[in-house]
Short mmCIF file of C-alpha atoms in Angstrom, two decimals:
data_model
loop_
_atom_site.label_atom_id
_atom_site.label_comp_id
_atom_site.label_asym_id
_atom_site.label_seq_id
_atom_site.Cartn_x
_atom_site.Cartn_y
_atom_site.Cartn_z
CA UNK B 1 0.00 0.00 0.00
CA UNK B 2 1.11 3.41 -0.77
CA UNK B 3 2.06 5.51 2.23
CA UNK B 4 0.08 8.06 1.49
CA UNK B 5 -2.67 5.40 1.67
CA UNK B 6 -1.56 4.28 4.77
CA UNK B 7 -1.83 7.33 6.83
CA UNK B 8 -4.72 8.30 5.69
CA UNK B 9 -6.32 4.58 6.22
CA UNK B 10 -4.75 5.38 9.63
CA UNK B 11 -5.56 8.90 10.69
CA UNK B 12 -9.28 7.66 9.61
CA UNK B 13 -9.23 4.13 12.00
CA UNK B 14 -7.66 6.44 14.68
CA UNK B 15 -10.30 8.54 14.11
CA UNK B 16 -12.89 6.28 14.24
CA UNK B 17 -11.33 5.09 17.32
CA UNK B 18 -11.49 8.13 18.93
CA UNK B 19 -7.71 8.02 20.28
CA UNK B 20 -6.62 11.33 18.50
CA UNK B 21 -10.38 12.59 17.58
CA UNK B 22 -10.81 16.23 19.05
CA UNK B 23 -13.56 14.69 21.54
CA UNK B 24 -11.15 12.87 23.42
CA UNK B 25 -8.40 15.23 23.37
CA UNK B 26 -9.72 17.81 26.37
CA UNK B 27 -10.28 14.55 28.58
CA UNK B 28 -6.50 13.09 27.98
CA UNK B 29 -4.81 16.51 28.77
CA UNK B 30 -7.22 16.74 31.75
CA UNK B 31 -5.80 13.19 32.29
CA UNK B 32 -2.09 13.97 31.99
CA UNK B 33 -2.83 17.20 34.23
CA UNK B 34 -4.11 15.42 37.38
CA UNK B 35 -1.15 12.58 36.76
CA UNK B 36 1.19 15.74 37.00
CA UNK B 37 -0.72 17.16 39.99
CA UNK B 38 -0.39 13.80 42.04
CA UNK B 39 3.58 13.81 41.23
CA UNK B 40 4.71 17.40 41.75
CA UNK B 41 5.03 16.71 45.56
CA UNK B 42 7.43 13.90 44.63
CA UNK B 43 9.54 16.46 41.89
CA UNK B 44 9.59 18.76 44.70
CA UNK B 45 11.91 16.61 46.39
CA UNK B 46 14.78 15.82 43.72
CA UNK B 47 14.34 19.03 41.77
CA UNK B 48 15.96 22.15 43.53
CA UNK B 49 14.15 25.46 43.93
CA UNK B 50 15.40 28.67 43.72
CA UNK B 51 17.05 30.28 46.75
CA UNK B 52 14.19 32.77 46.70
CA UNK B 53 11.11 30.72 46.70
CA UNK B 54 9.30 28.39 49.28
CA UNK B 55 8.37 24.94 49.18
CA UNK B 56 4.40 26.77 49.35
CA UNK B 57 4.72 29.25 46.48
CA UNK B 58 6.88 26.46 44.08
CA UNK B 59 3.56 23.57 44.49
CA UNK B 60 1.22 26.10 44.06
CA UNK B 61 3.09 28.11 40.90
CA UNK B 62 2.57 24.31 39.65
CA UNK B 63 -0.99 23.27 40.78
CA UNK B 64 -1.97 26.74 39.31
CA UNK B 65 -0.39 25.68 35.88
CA UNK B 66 -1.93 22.67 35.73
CA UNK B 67 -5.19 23.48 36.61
CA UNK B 68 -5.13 26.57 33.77
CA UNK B 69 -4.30 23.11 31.54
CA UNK B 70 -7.11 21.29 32.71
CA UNK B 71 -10.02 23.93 32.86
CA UNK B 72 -8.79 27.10 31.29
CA UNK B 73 -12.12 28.93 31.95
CA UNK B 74 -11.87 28.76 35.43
CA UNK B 75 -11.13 30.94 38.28
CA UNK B 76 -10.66 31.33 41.72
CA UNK B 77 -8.51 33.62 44.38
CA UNK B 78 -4.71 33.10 43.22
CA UNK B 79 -3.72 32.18 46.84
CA UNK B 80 -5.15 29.08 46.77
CA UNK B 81 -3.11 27.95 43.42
CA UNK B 82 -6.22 26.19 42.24
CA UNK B 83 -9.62 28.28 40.49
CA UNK B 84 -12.48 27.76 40.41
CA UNK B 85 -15.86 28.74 38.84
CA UNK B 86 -17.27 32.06 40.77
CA UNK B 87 -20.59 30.98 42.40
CA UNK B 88 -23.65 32.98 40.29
CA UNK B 89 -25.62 35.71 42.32
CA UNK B 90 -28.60 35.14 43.83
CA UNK B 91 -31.11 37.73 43.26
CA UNK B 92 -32.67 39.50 46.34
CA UNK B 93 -36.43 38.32 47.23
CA UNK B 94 -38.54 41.48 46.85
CA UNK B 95 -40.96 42.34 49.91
CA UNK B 96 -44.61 41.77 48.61
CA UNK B 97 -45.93 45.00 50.71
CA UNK B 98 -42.06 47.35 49.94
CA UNK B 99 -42.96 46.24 46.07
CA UNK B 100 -46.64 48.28 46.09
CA UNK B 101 -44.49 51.29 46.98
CA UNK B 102 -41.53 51.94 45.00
CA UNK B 103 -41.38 55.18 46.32
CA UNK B 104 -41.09 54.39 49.93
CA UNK B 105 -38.60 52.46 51.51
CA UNK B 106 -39.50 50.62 54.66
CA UNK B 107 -37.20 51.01 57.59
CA UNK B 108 -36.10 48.02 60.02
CA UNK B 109 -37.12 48.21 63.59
CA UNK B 110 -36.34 49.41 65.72
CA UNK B 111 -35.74 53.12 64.63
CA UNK B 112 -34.10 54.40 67.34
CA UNK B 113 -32.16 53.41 69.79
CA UNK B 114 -33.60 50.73 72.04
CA UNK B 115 -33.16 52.42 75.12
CA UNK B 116 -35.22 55.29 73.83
CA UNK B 117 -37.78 53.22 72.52
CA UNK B 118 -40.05 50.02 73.87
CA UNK B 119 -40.40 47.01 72.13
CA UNK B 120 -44.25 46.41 70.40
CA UNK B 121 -45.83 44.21 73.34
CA UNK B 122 -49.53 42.94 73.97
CA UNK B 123 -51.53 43.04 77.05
CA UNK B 124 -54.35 41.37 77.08
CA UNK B 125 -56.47 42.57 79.52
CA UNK B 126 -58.74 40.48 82.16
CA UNK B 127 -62.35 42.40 80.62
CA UNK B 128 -62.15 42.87 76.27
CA UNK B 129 -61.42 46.03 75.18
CA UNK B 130 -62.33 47.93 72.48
CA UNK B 131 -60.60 50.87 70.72
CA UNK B 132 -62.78 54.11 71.22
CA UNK B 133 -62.89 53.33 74.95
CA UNK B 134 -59.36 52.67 74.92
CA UNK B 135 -58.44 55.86 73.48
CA UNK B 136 -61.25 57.48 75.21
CA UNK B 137 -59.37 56.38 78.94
CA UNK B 138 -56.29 57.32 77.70
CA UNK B 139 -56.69 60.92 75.84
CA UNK B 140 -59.46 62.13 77.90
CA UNK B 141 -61.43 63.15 74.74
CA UNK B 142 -65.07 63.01 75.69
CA UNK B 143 -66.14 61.71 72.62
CA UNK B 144 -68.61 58.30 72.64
CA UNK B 145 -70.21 56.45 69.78
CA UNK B 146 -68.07 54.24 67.13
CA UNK B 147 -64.54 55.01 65.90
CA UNK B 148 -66.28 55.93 62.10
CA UNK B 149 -68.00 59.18 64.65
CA UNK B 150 -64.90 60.51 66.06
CA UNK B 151 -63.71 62.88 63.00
CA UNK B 152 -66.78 64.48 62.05
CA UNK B 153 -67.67 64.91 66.12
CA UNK B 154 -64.69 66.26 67.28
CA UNK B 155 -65.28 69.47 64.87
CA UNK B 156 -65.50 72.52 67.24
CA UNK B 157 -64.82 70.70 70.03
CA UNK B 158 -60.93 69.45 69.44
CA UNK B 159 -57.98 70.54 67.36
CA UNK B 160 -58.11 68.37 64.52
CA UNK B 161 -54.90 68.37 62.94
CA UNK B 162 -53.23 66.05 59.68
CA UNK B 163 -50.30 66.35 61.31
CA UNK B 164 -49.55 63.89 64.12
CA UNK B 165 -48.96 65.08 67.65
CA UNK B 166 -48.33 63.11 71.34
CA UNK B 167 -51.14 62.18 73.37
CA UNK B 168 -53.15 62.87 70.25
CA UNK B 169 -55.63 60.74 68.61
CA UNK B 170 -55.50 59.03 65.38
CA UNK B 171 -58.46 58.18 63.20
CA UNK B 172 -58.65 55.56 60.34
CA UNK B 173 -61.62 55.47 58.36
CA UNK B 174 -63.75 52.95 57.38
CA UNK B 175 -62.90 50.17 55.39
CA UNK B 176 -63.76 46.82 54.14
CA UNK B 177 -61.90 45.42 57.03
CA UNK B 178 -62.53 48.55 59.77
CA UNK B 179 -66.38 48.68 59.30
CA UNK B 180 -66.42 50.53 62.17
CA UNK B 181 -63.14 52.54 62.02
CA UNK B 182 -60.80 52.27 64.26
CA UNK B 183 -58.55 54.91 66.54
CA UNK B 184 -55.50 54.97 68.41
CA UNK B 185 -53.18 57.31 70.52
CA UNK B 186 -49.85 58.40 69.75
CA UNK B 187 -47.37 58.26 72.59
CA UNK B 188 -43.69 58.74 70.54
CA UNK B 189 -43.10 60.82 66.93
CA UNK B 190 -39.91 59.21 66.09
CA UNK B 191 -39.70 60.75 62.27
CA UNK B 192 -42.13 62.62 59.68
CA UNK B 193 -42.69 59.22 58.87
CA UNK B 194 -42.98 57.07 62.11
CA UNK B 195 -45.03 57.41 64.93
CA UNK B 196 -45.72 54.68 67.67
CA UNK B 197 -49.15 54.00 68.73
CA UNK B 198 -51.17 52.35 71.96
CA UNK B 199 -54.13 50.57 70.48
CA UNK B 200 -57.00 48.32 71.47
CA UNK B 201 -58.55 45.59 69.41
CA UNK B 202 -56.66 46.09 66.60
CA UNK B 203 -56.64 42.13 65.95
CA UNK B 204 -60.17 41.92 67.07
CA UNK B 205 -59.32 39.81 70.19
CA UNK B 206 -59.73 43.18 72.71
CA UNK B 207 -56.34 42.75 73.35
CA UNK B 208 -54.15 45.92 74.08
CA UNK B 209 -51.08 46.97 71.95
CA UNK B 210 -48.27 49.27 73.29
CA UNK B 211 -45.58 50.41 71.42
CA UNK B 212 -47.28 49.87 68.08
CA UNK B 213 -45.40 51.09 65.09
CA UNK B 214 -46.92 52.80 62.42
CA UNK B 215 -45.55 54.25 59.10
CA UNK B 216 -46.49 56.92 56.65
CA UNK B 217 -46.48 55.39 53.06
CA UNK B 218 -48.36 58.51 51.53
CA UNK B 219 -46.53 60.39 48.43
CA UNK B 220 -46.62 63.89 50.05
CA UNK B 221 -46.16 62.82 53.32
CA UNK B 222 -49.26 64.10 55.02
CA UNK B 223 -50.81 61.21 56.37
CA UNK B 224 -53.21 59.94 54.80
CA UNK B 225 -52.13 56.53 54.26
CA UNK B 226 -50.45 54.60 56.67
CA UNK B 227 -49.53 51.02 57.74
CA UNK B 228 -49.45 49.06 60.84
CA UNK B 229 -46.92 47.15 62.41
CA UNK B 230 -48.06 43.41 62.80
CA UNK B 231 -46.11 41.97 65.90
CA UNK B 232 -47.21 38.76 64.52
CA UNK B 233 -45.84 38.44 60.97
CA UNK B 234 -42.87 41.13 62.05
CA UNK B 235 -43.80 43.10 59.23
CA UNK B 236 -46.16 46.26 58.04
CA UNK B 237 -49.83 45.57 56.81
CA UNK B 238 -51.67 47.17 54.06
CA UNK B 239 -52.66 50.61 53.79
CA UNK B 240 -54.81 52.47 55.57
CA UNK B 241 -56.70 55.35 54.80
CA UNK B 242 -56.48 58.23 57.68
CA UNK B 243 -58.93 60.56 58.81
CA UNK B 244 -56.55 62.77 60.77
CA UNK B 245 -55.49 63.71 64.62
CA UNK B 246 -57.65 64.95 67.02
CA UNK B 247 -56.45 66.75 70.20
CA UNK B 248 -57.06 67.18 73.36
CA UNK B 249 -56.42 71.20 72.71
CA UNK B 250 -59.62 72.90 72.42
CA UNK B 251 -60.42 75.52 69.71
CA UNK B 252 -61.72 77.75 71.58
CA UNK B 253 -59.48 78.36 73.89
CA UNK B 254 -58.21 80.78 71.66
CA UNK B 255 -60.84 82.99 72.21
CA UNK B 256 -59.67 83.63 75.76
CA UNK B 257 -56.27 84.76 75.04
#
């Protein structure tokens, strides 16, 4: 046979064979590089290394090499002398209730220093309570009748105010869930946009809650819409639509000075 005919009758068998095919070459220098890995300890000790460099540096100057041999695409901090793949990202998990308001970004708890500021706590007291003679007791408003009342009643009696204020009281209006509105006092203004709150009922088991925080989440910041802490999910509610403040200051009082 001619020679010519030879090789190529070879280079096609070998082919076919799959001992010099591309497929096969990436796995035999992978091969021949973790051979060399396992005996570079071994070369350390008959071949001699420079004056200048340790026993540390020389294996990993040579697990670094062969490793670039093996996977070329990899990487990895150089200290280690071998790489590896970077582990991918993880994108955050977006807050359902932060997501409704891109504009507003919710703050952790607590606010302020601890110190300064209570935990939220429950009381539950030995006779139910509900919130208009909660914040009745505690503001000394004499206003009666359901939560829904307090707004429209407190006109030329009270300061009503959209602004919040200590010892003041906070109406909600009604809403699918408040059918009856609801109130509450203030007792700290920690920012423009976070007051704490004392609060009956508010999970409709005439419990008490102290220390409640609530936010501002409206656009102009003038409270209008707020949300509620929930000490039981550790997280803010939905929005709430808000009546306003009504103080114990009385209008007329002006008169006389």
């Amino acid at each position: 046979m001619h020679p010519a005919h030879y090789l190529r009758a070879g280079n096609n068998a070998n082919c076919k064979a799959g001992i010099w095919g591309m497929g096969s070459f990436k796995p035999t220098i992978r091969a021949l590089a973790m051979a060399a890995a396992m005996v570079a300890p071994l070369a350390l000790l008959v071949a001699p290394a420079p004056a200048h460099a340790s026993i540390r540096d020389t294996v990993n100057d040579l697990l670094d090499k062969v490793a670039r041999i093996a996977d070329p695409a990899a990487t990895a901090p150089a200290e280690s002398g071998i790489r590896r793949p970077a582990a991918p990202l993880k994108a955050p998990e977006l807050d359902p209730f932060q997501s409704a308001l891109p504009d507003f970004n919710m703050p952790s708890l607590p606010s302020v220093a601890v110190a300064e500021l209570p935990e939220p706590s429950v009381e539950n007291p030995l006779k139910k309570m509900f919130c208009a003679e909660y914040a009745r007791m505690r503001s000394g408003l004499a206003m009666f009748g359901d939560a829904k009342y307090w707004w429209a009643r407190a006109q030329n009696l009270y300061a009503r105010a959209k602004a919040p204020a200590e010892n003041a009281v906070m109406v909600f209006k009604v809403t699918p869930r408040l059918k009856l509105g609801h109130v509450a006092v203030v007792t700290k203004i920690v920012s423009n946009r976070e007051i704490r709150v004392d609060q009956a009922n508010w999970q409709n088991h005439g419990e008490i809650d102290h220390s409640t925080p609530v936010l501002d989440v409206s656009k102009k910041n003038d409270w209008s819409q707020v949300r509620v802490w929930d000490i039981k999910s550790s997280q803010f509610g939905r929005v709430y639509p808000i009546s306003g403040f009504i103080s114990q200051d009385l209008i007329r009082q002006a008169d006389n000075e």
